Structures are given as C-alpha cells and as structure tokens.
CSV table of C-alpha atoms and ligand atoms in Angstrom, one decimal:
chain,number,residue,atom,x,y,z
A,1,MET,CA,-75.6,111.3,-79.9
A,2,LYS,CA,-75.7,113.7,-82.7
A,3,LEU,CA,-78.8,115.6,-83.7
A,4,LYS,CA,-79.9,117.2,-86.9
A,5,LEU,CA,-83.0,119.4,-87.5
A,6,ASP,CA,-83.8,119.6,-91.1
A,7,ASN,CA,-86.2,122.4,-92.2
A,8,VAL,CA,-88.2,122.0,-89.1
A,9,ASN,CA,-91.4,124.0,-88.8
A,10,LYS,CA,-94.1,124.3,-86.2
A,11,GLN,CA,-97.4,126.0,-86.4
A,12,LEU,CA,-99.8,126.4,-83.4
A,13,GLY,CA,-103.3,127.9,-83.7
A,14,GLY,CA,-102.5,129.1,-87.3
A,15,ALA,CA,-99.4,130.9,-86.2
A,16,ARG,CA,-95.9,129.9,-87.4
A,17,ILE,CA,-94.0,129.5,-84.2
A,18,LEU,CA,-90.8,128.0,-85.8
A,19,ARG,CA,-89.7,128.6,-89.4
A,20,ASP,CA,-87.3,126.4,-91.4
A,21,ILE,CA,-85.0,125.5,-88.5
A,22,ASN,CA,-81.8,123.9,-89.8
A,23,LEU,CA,-79.3,122.9,-87.2
A,24,GLU,CA,-76.7,120.3,-86.6
A,25,ILE,CA,-75.5,119.4,-83.1
A,26,ALA,CA,-72.5,117.1,-82.7
A,27,ALA,CA,-72.3,114.3,-80.2
A,28,GLY,CA,-71.2,115.6,-76.8
A,29,GLU,CA,-71.7,119.3,-77.8
A,30,PHE,CA,-73.1,121.8,-75.3
A,31,VAL,CA,-75.5,124.0,-77.3
A,32,VAL,CA,-77.3,127.0,-75.8
A,33,PHE,CA,-80.5,128.5,-77.3
A,34,VAL,CA,-81.0,132.2,-76.5
A,35,GLY,CA,-83.4,134.8,-77.9
A,36,PRO,CA,-86.2,137.1,-76.6
A,37,SER,CA,-89.1,135.9,-74.8
A,38,GLY,CA,-91.6,134.2,-77.2
A,39,CYS,CA,-89.1,133.5,-79.9
A,40,GLY,CA,-89.7,129.8,-79.8
A,41,LYS,CA,-86.9,128.3,-77.6
A,42,SER,CA,-89.1,126.2,-75.4
A,43,THR,CA,-91.1,125.0,-78.4
A,44,LEU,CA,-88.0,123.9,-80.1
A,45,LEU,CA,-86.8,121.9,-77.0
A,46,ARG,CA,-90.3,120.3,-76.8
A,47,LEU,CA,-90.2,119.2,-80.4
A,48,ILE,CA,-86.7,117.6,-79.8
A,49,ALA,CA,-88.0,115.8,-76.7
A,50,GLY,CA,-91.1,114.6,-78.5
A,51,LEU,CA,-93.5,116.5,-76.3
A,52,ASP,CA,-94.9,118.4,-79.3
A,53,SER,CA,-95.2,117.2,-82.9
A,54,ILE,CA,-93.2,118.7,-85.8
A,55,CYS,CA,-95.4,120.0,-88.6
A,56,ALA,CA,-92.9,119.8,-91.3
A,57,GLY,CA,-89.3,118.8,-91.7
A,58,ASP,CA,-87.3,116.1,-90.0
A,59,LEU,CA,-85.6,115.5,-86.7
A,60,LEU,CA,-82.7,113.0,-86.9
A,61,ILE,CA,-80.9,111.5,-83.9
A,62,ASP,CA,-77.7,109.7,-85.0
A,63,GLY,CA,-79.0,109.7,-88.5
A,64,ARG,CA,-82.3,108.1,-87.7
A,65,ARG,CA,-85.6,110.0,-88.3
A,66,VAL,CA,-87.3,110.2,-84.9
A,67,ASN,CA,-90.3,112.5,-85.7
A,68,ASP,CA,-92.8,109.8,-84.9
A,69,LEU,CA,-91.1,108.2,-81.9
A,70,GLU,CA,-92.5,108.6,-78.4
A,71,PRO,CA,-90.5,110.8,-76.0
A,72,ARG,CA,-89.2,107.8,-74.0
A,73,GLU,CA,-88.0,106.1,-77.1
A,74,ARG,CA,-85.8,109.0,-78.2
A,75,GLY,CA,-83.1,108.7,-75.5
A,76,VAL,CA,-83.8,112.3,-74.4
A,77,GLY,CA,-84.2,113.7,-70.9
A,78,MET,CA,-85.6,117.1,-70.1
A,79,VAL,CA,-85.3,119.4,-67.2
A,80,PHE,CA,-88.0,122.0,-67.0
A,81,GLN,CA,-87.9,125.5,-65.6
A,82,SER,CA,-90.6,124.7,-63.1
A,83,TYR,CA,-89.4,121.4,-61.9
A,84,ALA,CA,-92.0,120.2,-59.5
A,85,LEU,CA,-90.5,117.4,-57.4
A,86,TYR,CA,-93.0,115.0,-55.7
A,87,PRO,CA,-93.1,116.6,-52.2
A,88,HIS,CA,-94.1,113.4,-50.3
A,89,MET,CA,-91.3,111.4,-51.9
A,90,SER,CA,-87.7,111.1,-50.8
A,91,VAL,CA,-84.9,112.3,-53.0
A,92,TYR,CA,-84.3,108.6,-53.8
A,93,ASP,CA,-87.8,108.0,-54.9
A,94,ASN,CA,-87.9,111.2,-56.9
A,95,ILE,CA,-84.8,110.2,-58.8
A,96,SER,CA,-86.0,106.7,-59.3
A,97,PHE,CA,-89.6,107.6,-60.4
A,98,GLY,CA,-88.9,107.5,-64.1
A,99,LEU,CA,-86.9,104.3,-63.9
A,100,LYS,CA,-89.8,102.6,-62.1
A,101,LEU,CA,-92.3,103.8,-64.7
A,102,ALA,CA,-90.0,102.3,-67.3
A,103,LYS,CA,-90.1,99.0,-65.2
A,104,THR,CA,-86.3,98.9,-64.7
A,105,GLU,CA,-85.2,95.9,-62.8
A,106,LYS,CA,-84.7,96.6,-59.1
A,107,SER,CA,-80.9,96.1,-58.7
A,108,SER,CA,-80.0,98.1,-61.8
A,109,LEU,CA,-82.5,100.8,-60.7
A,110,ARG,CA,-80.7,101.1,-57.3
A,111,GLU,CA,-77.4,101.2,-59.0
A,112,ARG,CA,-78.4,103.9,-61.4
A,113,VAL,CA,-79.9,106.1,-58.7
A,114,LEU,CA,-76.8,105.8,-56.5
A,115,LYS,CA,-74.6,106.7,-59.4
A,116,THR,CA,-76.7,109.6,-60.4
A,117,ALA,CA,-76.9,110.9,-56.8
A,118,GLN,CA,-73.1,110.5,-56.5
A,119,ILE,CA,-72.5,112.6,-59.7
A,120,LEU,CA,-74.8,115.3,-58.4
A,121,GLN,CA,-73.4,115.1,-54.9
A,122,LEU,CA,-76.8,114.1,-53.5
A,123,ASP,CA,-75.6,110.8,-52.1
A,124,LYS,CA,-75.9,112.0,-48.5
A,125,LEU,CA,-79.4,113.4,-49.0
A,126,LEU,CA,-81.3,110.5,-50.5
A,127,GLN,CA,-83.7,110.0,-47.6
A,128,ARG,CA,-84.7,113.6,-47.3
A,129,LYS,CA,-87.9,115.1,-48.6
A,130,PRO,CA,-87.8,118.0,-51.0
A,131,LYS,CA,-88.8,120.5,-48.3
A,132,GLU,CA,-85.7,119.6,-46.3
A,133,LEU,CA,-83.4,120.7,-49.3
A,134,SER,CA,-81.9,124.0,-50.4
A,135,GLY,CA,-83.0,125.5,-53.8
A,136,GLY,CA,-79.8,124.3,-55.4
A,137,GLN,CA,-80.2,120.8,-53.9
A,138,ARG,CA,-83.8,120.5,-55.3
A,139,GLN,CA,-82.6,121.7,-58.7
A,140,ARG,CA,-80.0,118.9,-58.7
A,141,VAL,CA,-82.8,116.4,-57.8
A,142,ALA,CA,-84.7,117.6,-60.8
A,143,MET,CA,-81.7,117.1,-62.9
A,144,GLY,CA,-81.1,113.6,-61.4
A,145,ARG,CA,-84.6,112.7,-62.4
A,146,ALA,CA,-83.8,113.5,-66.0
A,147,MET,CA,-80.3,111.9,-65.9
A,148,ALA,CA,-81.2,108.6,-64.1
A,149,ARG,CA,-82.5,107.1,-67.3
A,150,GLU,CA,-79.1,107.8,-68.8
A,151,PRO,CA,-80.4,109.7,-71.8
A,152,ASP,CA,-77.9,110.4,-74.6
A,153,ILE,CA,-79.3,113.9,-75.0
A,154,LEU,CA,-80.1,116.2,-72.0
A,155,LEU,CA,-82.4,119.2,-72.6
A,156,PHE,CA,-82.5,122.0,-70.1
A,157,ASP,CA,-85.3,124.7,-70.2
A,158,GLU,CA,-84.1,127.7,-68.1
A,159,PRO,CA,-83.1,125.3,-65.2
A,160,LEU,CA,-81.6,128.0,-63.0
A,161,SER,CA,-84.0,130.8,-63.3
A,162,ASN,CA,-85.6,130.3,-59.9
A,163,LEU,CA,-82.4,130.4,-58.0
A,164,ASP,CA,-80.8,133.4,-56.4
A,165,ALA,CA,-77.7,134.9,-57.9
A,166,SER,CA,-75.0,133.1,-55.9
A,167,LEU,CA,-76.7,129.7,-56.3
A,168,ARG,CA,-77.0,130.3,-60.0
A,169,VAL,CA,-73.3,130.8,-60.3
A,170,GLN,CA,-72.6,127.6,-58.2
A,171,MET,CA,-75.0,125.6,-60.3
A,172,ARG,CA,-73.6,127.0,-63.5
A,173,ASN,CA,-70.2,125.6,-62.6
A,174,GLU,CA,-71.8,122.3,-61.6
A,175,ILE,CA,-73.5,121.9,-64.9
A,176,ALA,CA,-70.3,122.7,-66.8
A,177,ARG,CA,-68.5,120.0,-64.6
A,178,LEU,CA,-71.3,117.6,-65.2
A,179,HIS,CA,-71.0,118.1,-68.9
A,180,ASP,CA,-67.3,117.5,-68.7
A,181,ARG,CA,-67.9,114.3,-66.9
A,182,LEU,CA,-70.8,112.9,-68.8
A,183,ARG,CA,-70.0,114.2,-72.3
A,184,SER,CA,-73.6,113.7,-73.2
A,185,THR,CA,-75.1,116.1,-75.7
A,186,MET,CA,-76.7,119.0,-73.9
A,187,ILE,CA,-79.1,121.7,-75.1
A,188,TYR,CA,-79.8,124.5,-72.7
A,189,VAL,CA,-82.1,127.3,-72.9
A,190,THR,CA,-81.3,130.5,-70.9
A,191,HIS,CA,-82.0,134.2,-70.7
A,192,ASP,CA,-78.7,134.7,-68.9
A,193,GLN,CA,-75.9,135.9,-71.0
A,194,VAL,CA,-73.2,134.7,-68.7
A,195,GLU,CA,-74.6,131.2,-68.7
A,196,ALA,CA,-74.8,131.2,-72.4
A,197,MET,CA,-71.2,132.6,-73.0
A,198,THR,CA,-69.6,130.4,-70.4
A,199,LEU,CA,-71.3,127.1,-70.9
A,200,ALA,CA,-71.8,126.9,-74.7
A,201,ASP,CA,-69.7,125.3,-77.2
A,202,LYS,CA,-72.2,126.7,-79.7
A,203,ILE,CA,-74.8,129.3,-79.2
A,204,VAL,CA,-78.0,129.4,-81.3
A,205,VAL,CA,-79.7,132.9,-81.4
A,206,LEU,CA,-83.4,132.6,-82.2
A,207,ASN,CA,-85.5,135.6,-83.2
A,208,GLY,CA,-89.3,135.5,-84.0
A,209,GLY,CA,-89.2,131.7,-84.7
A,210,HIS,CA,-86.1,131.5,-86.9
A,211,ILE,CA,-82.4,131.1,-86.4
A,212,GLU,CA,-80.5,134.4,-86.7
A,213,GLN,CA,-77.0,133.0,-86.3
A,214,VAL,CA,-75.2,129.9,-84.9
A,215,GLY,CA,-71.6,130.0,-83.7
A,216,SER,CA,-69.2,129.9,-80.8
A,217,PRO,CA,-69.7,132.6,-78.1
A,218,ARG,CA,-66.6,134.3,-79.4
A,219,GLU,CA,-67.7,134.3,-83.0
A,220,LEU,CA,-71.1,135.7,-82.1
A,221,TYR,CA,-69.7,138.3,-79.9
A,222,GLU,CA,-67.0,139.4,-82.2
A,223,ARG,CA,-68.5,138.8,-85.6
A,224,PRO,CA,-72.3,139.1,-85.3
A,225,ALA,CA,-74.0,138.6,-88.6
A,226,SER,CA,-76.8,141.0,-87.9
A,227,ARG,CA,-77.7,144.0,-85.8
A,228,PHE,CA,-80.1,141.8,-83.9
A,229,VAL,CA,-77.4,139.4,-82.7
A,230,ALA,CA,-75.0,142.3,-82.1
A,231,GLY,CA,-77.5,144.0,-79.9
A,232,PHE,CA,-78.7,140.8,-78.2
A,233,LEU,CA,-75.4,139.6,-76.9
A,234,GLY,CA,-73.4,141.8,-74.6
A,235,SER,CA,-74.3,143.9,-71.6
A,236,PRO,CA,-74.5,146.9,-71.6
A,237,ARG,CA,-75.5,146.3,-75.2
A,238,MET,CA,-73.7,147.5,-78.3
A,239,ASN,CA,-74.2,151.2,-79.1
A,240,PHE,CA,-75.7,151.9,-82.5
A,241,LEU,CA,-75.1,155.2,-84.3
A,242,PRO,CA,-77.1,156.2,-87.4
A,243,ALA,CA,-74.8,156.6,-90.4
A,244,ARG,CA,-75.2,157.3,-94.1
A,245,LEU,CA,-73.1,155.8,-96.9
A,246,GLN,CA,-71.5,158.5,-99.0
A,247,ALA,CA,-69.4,156.4,-101.3
A,248,PRO,CA,-70.0,152.7,-101.7
A,249,GLY,CA,-67.1,150.5,-102.5
A,250,GLU,CA,-64.6,147.9,-101.1
A,251,THR,CA,-64.1,150.4,-98.3
A,252,SER,CA,-66.8,152.7,-97.4
A,253,LEU,CA,-66.9,156.5,-97.0
A,254,VAL,CA,-69.5,157.0,-94.2
A,255,ASP,CA,-71.1,160.0,-92.5
A,256,ALA,CA,-71.6,158.8,-89.0
A,257,THR,CA,-73.4,161.4,-86.9
A,258,VAL,CA,-71.1,162.4,-84.0
A,259,LEU,CA,-68.0,160.8,-85.7
A,260,GLY,CA,-68.2,162.8,-88.9
A,261,MET,CA,-67.1,161.7,-92.3
A,262,THR,CA,-64.7,158.7,-92.3
A,263,THR,CA,-63.5,155.8,-94.4
A,264,LEU,CA,-64.3,152.4,-92.8
A,265,PRO,CA,-63.0,149.0,-93.8
A,266,PHE,CA,-66.3,147.5,-94.9
A,267,ASP,CA,-67.4,146.4,-98.2
A,268,SER,CA,-70.5,148.3,-99.4
A,269,SER,CA,-70.2,147.6,-103.0
A,270,ASN,CA,-73.7,146.1,-103.2
A,271,LEU,CA,-75.4,149.2,-101.7
A,272,ALA,CA,-76.3,152.5,-103.2
A,273,ALA,CA,-74.9,155.8,-102.2
A,274,ASP,CA,-76.9,157.5,-99.5
A,275,ALA,CA,-78.0,154.1,-98.1
A,276,SER,CA,-78.7,154.3,-94.4
A,277,LEU,CA,-76.5,152.4,-92.1
A,278,SER,CA,-75.8,151.9,-88.5
A,279,LEU,CA,-72.5,151.8,-86.9
A,280,GLY,CA,-72.2,149.6,-83.9
A,281,VAL,CA,-69.5,149.8,-81.2
A,282,ARG,CA,-69.5,147.9,-77.9
A,283,PRO,CA,-69.2,150.0,-74.6
A,284,GLU,CA,-65.8,148.6,-74.0
A,285,HIS,CA,-64.5,149.6,-77.4
A,286,LEU,CA,-65.1,153.3,-76.9
A,287,SER,CA,-62.6,155.4,-75.0
A,288,LEU,CA,-62.9,159.0,-73.9
A,289,LYS,CA,-60.7,162.0,-73.9
A,290,ALA,CA,-61.3,165.4,-72.3
A,291,ALA,CA,-62.6,167.8,-75.0
A,292,PRO,CA,-61.4,171.4,-75.0
A,293,GLY,CA,-64.0,174.1,-74.4
A,294,ALA,CA,-67.4,173.5,-75.9
A,295,ALA,CA,-66.2,170.7,-78.2
A,296,GLY,CA,-67.2,166.9,-78.0
A,297,VAL,CA,-70.2,165.4,-76.4
A,298,VAL,CA,-71.6,165.8,-72.9
A,299,VAL,CA,-71.6,163.2,-70.1
A,300,THR,CA,-75.1,162.8,-68.9
A,301,GLY,CA,-74.6,160.2,-66.3
A,302,VAL,CA,-71.9,158.0,-64.6
A,303,GLU,CA,-72.9,154.7,-63.1
A,304,TYR,CA,-70.4,153.2,-60.6
A,305,LEU,CA,-70.5,149.4,-60.4
A,306,GLY,CA,-67.4,148.8,-58.3
A,307,SER,CA,-65.3,147.0,-60.8
A,308,GLU,CA,-66.1,149.4,-63.7
A,309,THR,CA,-68.1,152.5,-64.4
A,310,TYR,CA,-70.6,153.2,-67.3
A,311,VAL,CA,-70.4,156.6,-68.7
A,312,HIS,CA,-73.5,157.8,-70.5
A,313,LEU,CA,-73.1,160.3,-73.3
A,314,ASP,CA,-75.6,162.5,-75.1
A,315,THR,CA,-75.1,162.2,-78.9
A,316,GLY,CA,-78.5,163.7,-79.7
A,317,GLN,CA,-80.0,160.2,-80.3
A,318,ASP,CA,-82.9,158.8,-78.3
A,319,GLU,CA,-80.6,156.5,-76.4
A,320,PRO,CA,-77.4,157.7,-74.7
A,321,LEU,CA,-74.1,156.2,-75.9
A,322,ILE,CA,-72.6,154.0,-73.1
A,323,CYS,CA,-68.9,153.8,-72.6
A,324,ARG,CA,-67.4,151.2,-70.2
A,325,CYS,CA,-64.6,152.9,-68.2
A,326,GLU,CA,-62.2,152.1,-65.4
A,327,VAL,CA,-63.5,153.1,-62.0
A,328,ASN,CA,-60.8,155.6,-61.7
A,329,ALA,CA,-61.3,157.3,-65.0
A,330,GLY,CA,-62.8,160.2,-63.1
A,331,TRP,CA,-65.5,161.3,-65.5
A,332,GLN,CA,-68.4,163.4,-64.1
A,333,THR,CA,-71.8,164.4,-65.3
A,334,GLY,CA,-71.5,167.6,-67.4
A,335,ASP,CA,-67.9,166.9,-68.6
A,336,ARG,CA,-67.3,167.3,-72.4
A,337,VAL,CA,-65.5,164.5,-74.0
A,338,GLU,CA,-64.2,163.3,-77.4
A,339,LEU,CA,-65.0,159.8,-78.3
A,340,GLN,CA,-62.2,157.4,-79.6
A,341,LEU,CA,-62.9,154.2,-81.2
A,342,ASP,CA,-60.9,151.5,-82.9
A,343,THR,CA,-62.0,150.7,-86.5
A,344,ASP,CA,-60.9,147.1,-85.9
A,345,LYS,CA,-63.6,146.8,-83.2
A,346,ILE,CA,-66.6,148.5,-84.9
A,347,HIS,CA,-69.5,146.9,-86.9
A,348,LEU,CA,-71.5,148.3,-89.8
A,349,PHE,CA,-75.0,147.2,-90.6
A,350,ASP,CA,-77.2,148.0,-93.6
A,351,ALA,CA,-80.8,149.1,-93.3
A,352,ASP,CA,-82.0,145.6,-93.0
A,353,GLY,CA,-79.7,144.9,-90.1
A,354,THR,CA,-77.3,142.6,-92.1
A,355,ALA,CA,-73.7,143.1,-91.1
A,356,LEU,CA,-71.4,144.5,-93.9
A,357,LYS,CA,-68.4,142.3,-94.6
A,358,ARG,CA,-65.1,143.6,-93.3
A,359,HIS,CA,-62.7,144.2,-96.3
A,360,PRO,CA,-59.8,141.9,-95.6
A,361,HIS,CA,-57.1,144.2,-97.0
A,362,ALA,CA,-58.7,147.5,-96.2
A,363,ILE,CA,-57.5,148.0,-92.7
A,364,GLU,CA,-54.0,149.0,-93.6
A,365,SER,CA,-55.1,151.1,-96.6
A,366,VAL,CA,-57.4,153.2,-94.5
A,367,ALA,CA,-55.2,153.3,-91.5
A,368,ASP,CA,-53.5,156.3,-92.8
A,369,ASP,CA,-56.4,158.5,-93.0
A,370,LEU,CA,-57.5,157.4,-89.6
A,371,SER,CA,-54.6,158.7,-87.6
A,372,LEU,CA,-53.9,156.0,-85.0
A,373,ARG,CA,-57.1,154.3,-86.1
A,374,SER,CA,-59.1,156.5,-83.9
A,375,ILE,CA,-61.9,158.8,-84.8
A,376,ARG,CA,-62.4,162.0,-83.1
A,377,ALA,CA,-65.9,163.2,-82.4
A,378,ARG,CA,-66.8,166.5,-84.0
A,379,ALA,CA,-68.5,169.1,-81.9
A,380,LEU,CA,-72.3,168.8,-81.9
B,1,ATP,N1,-100.5,126.4,-77.6
B,1,ATP,C1,-100.2,127.5,-78.2
B,1,ATP,N2,-100.9,128.0,-79.2
B,1,ATP,C2,-100.6,129.2,-79.9
B,1,ATP,N3,-99.4,129.8,-79.6
B,1,ATP,C3,-98.5,129.3,-78.7
B,1,ATP,C4,-98.8,128.1,-78.0
B,1,ATP,N4,-97.8,127.8,-77.2
B,1,ATP,C5,-96.8,128.8,-77.3
B,1,ATP,N5,-97.3,129.7,-78.3
B,1,ATP,C6,-96.6,130.8,-78.8
B,1,ATP,O1,-95.4,130.3,-79.4
B,1,ATP,C7,-94.3,131.2,-79.3
B,1,ATP,C8,-93.1,130.6,-78.8
B,1,ATP,O2,-93.3,130.2,-77.5
B,1,ATP,P1,-92.1,129.6,-76.6
B,1,ATP,O3,-92.7,129.1,-75.3
B,1,ATP,O4,-91.4,128.5,-77.4
B,1,ATP,O5,-91.2,130.8,-76.4
B,1,ATP,P2,-89.8,131.0,-75.6
B,1,ATP,O6,-88.8,131.4,-76.6
B,1,ATP,O7,-89.6,129.8,-74.8
B,1,ATP,O8,-90.2,132.2,-74.6
B,1,ATP,P3,-89.7,132.4,-73.0
B,1,ATP,O9,-88.4,133.0,-73.2
B,1,ATP,O10,-90.7,133.5,-72.6
B,1,ATP,O11,-89.8,131.1,-72.3
B,1,ATP,C9,-94.9,132.4,-78.4
B,1,ATP,O12,-95.2,133.5,-79.2
B,1,ATP,C10,-96.1,131.8,-77.8
B,1,ATP,O13,-97.1,132.8,-77.5
B,2,MG,MG1,-89.5,129.2,-72.7
C-alpha cells in the first residue's frame, strides 16, 4: 500500500510537534525515520497508525483519506519499543490475541498464527511463555503480534533498542529478510545509524518537527542538503571548519581556517563577499602527511579501534578534527601533520546551514590551482 502525508501538522498542549509534513511512501518501500530525540518520530508513526489525531493536513493510504478511520480500519500494524507481551500467555496466544479481538474465525486464525510463526521462525516455540524465551525471540513474538493481522503497512518504533549488540545485528538481518519476503510497506524508527543505512530504501531525517531531507542512504550521505543532515549521518560525524567567502561566484574563493585560501567548486553567486561558511569533510576523506618542523597541525589523540584508528587534530577550534586512518598509519600524539583533502569529497554550507550547490563544470577548471586536488594545511 502506498502512503501519502499531505501538509500534516500536529499540535500538543499548544506546541507544534510536527510542521507541514509532506511525504510519499511507495508500496513495498522500507522507509526509516531518524532524527534527534524529541524531533517527532514516534508522534509521526502514531499519526499514521491512527493512535493520535492529525490536527491539519491529510493522510492518504492508497489514495484514500484515512484521517478519521480507526486504527484497526487502516490496515496498519505497529511494533512498539516497549513491547510488553502478555506474560501468562503462550507465544501462540500472544500472536493470536489481536486476531481474537477482531473475531477472526477459528480455523483461519490458526492458519495465520502458524504462518506468522513460521516466517518469524517461532514455530517450535509456540507453547512457551515469554519468560522462557530469549530477548530476540520475544522481540519476534512482538512482531508476530503486529504481523498476524496481515497489515499492509508495518510500523516499527525502535524495535531493537532493548537488545544487546549481537542480537541487534541478528534481528536487523531478520527484519531485512522479512521485508524481502513480505514486501509490505514498512516504516521504521531508529537511533541506530547502521540500521538506518542498511535497512532503508529511503531515509527521512526529521529535525524539530519538520523534514530536513528525504533520500536514499547514499544520497543523504554523499549529498546532504544541510549541515544538520551532514552532521547527523555518519560516525564519527563530519568535521566542520569555519570559513569565509572571499569572492562569490560560480566557483568560490574561500578562506578556510587551517586550509588557507582556496578556490572551491561550489556556486556562491547568491551570497555576499565575506559571508561566513562552514566547510564539511568526513573523517574518511581526510588524509595526513608528516609535516616538516613546526609546520602543520598537532595530533592530540589517537584512538585505536582494531579495524581503524581515529586521529584527533588540534586546529584551534573547540572540537578536534577527526581523521579516520588505517591501523598501521603509525600516528602518535604530538606528531605534526599536514591535512590533505579531496575537493570532490568536501561540502560547503552557508550561515543558515544550507549546502551550496556543487558547480557542475567547476571541478576541472579549479583542478589546476589545486595541485592534485589536495589542499595543504598552512602552519598555525
Ligand atoms: N502529550 C504531549 N504533550 C505535549 N508534548 C508532547 C506530548 N507527547 C510528546 N510531546 C512532545 O513532542 C515532541 C516529539 O515527541 P516524540 O515522542 O514524537 O519524539 P521522538 O522523535 O520519538 O523522540 P525519541 O527519539 O526520544 O523517542 C517532544 O518534544 C515531546 O516532548
Ligand atoms: Mg520516540
């Protein structure tokens, strides 16, 4: 089933919780909502499920306005973060509970419970009570409860956040497989970046009750439309360096703190000279080279993670710059290094945090004055 939110707004106690939400979700799509705590993710799911009412705007399921339909009339199932199972009931009874309430005929009820249990690999556990199950198995029972009624749309609100790390990975894979098999439309809220990146066909980034950006994981990671999205997705997060626009134009002459004066392939024609900017670069797009003598910037810390190391650099800003390096790169605290970065991989944001457009033809024209497209840090 496809879903459309048309200018949806929600107020609670005088506060605007959701502002002008416009979103289209295709049938069978896996959509993930992310955003900081309190940005409205759960509220939006509850509006879709019909557990809360929409103040203004329309919710359409397959073209039909459903604002005034009861939750059970919408064909939507929801799995909550705190999925309390009925402790005295067996797995079978937990899964069949909603079907019984809906007065499903006995033989078709049994058939649906068995089918759901089979999909979730719970078929051998049907007689057990929740306390006789592992965390992951309980989580699957909670999903079974939502799925047994065969909803066309499944909503998940941080379903894995109670599980330990290895179980999360296992369940994440199971949810991906479940989606492949069922092909129902799924909307999934998570704080976990890996879940968002790996599960989503489409990620919706929410911030303070409005949508910042919608796109595939790759689009959002590689072409964030705002500094907020750029900083939100990715771990360690994108580094931001303060910069000043020297000469606006189709390409921009920019003075960027440690990097010095440089021409960058971004269109700043709509900005005034001297506008403040921030230059964003992800930790994996920075590379380091030993600096001679007292040149370059100082390594202030090295974090060893086994598969990679994070090198922290002092650039005179509040936060250190973080560079993701190979484990064998050999940097040590106190080393002096030059930064190198690829202008194809950097981002430039204006003072409001809006990403400047990359100039389509500018890359070649500026490549010459950026020898090898790398920028050398000047000594601080
Ligand atoms: N009944 C209520 N009255 C007033 N404000 C509310 C009410 N319920 C929620 N809110 C506010 O609405 C905002 C959005 O809440 P919501 O639960 O949707 O956030 P969330 O994005 O799911 O956060 P989290 O990641 O912490 O789960 C929050 O600022 C919250 O304080
Ligand atoms: Mg929430």
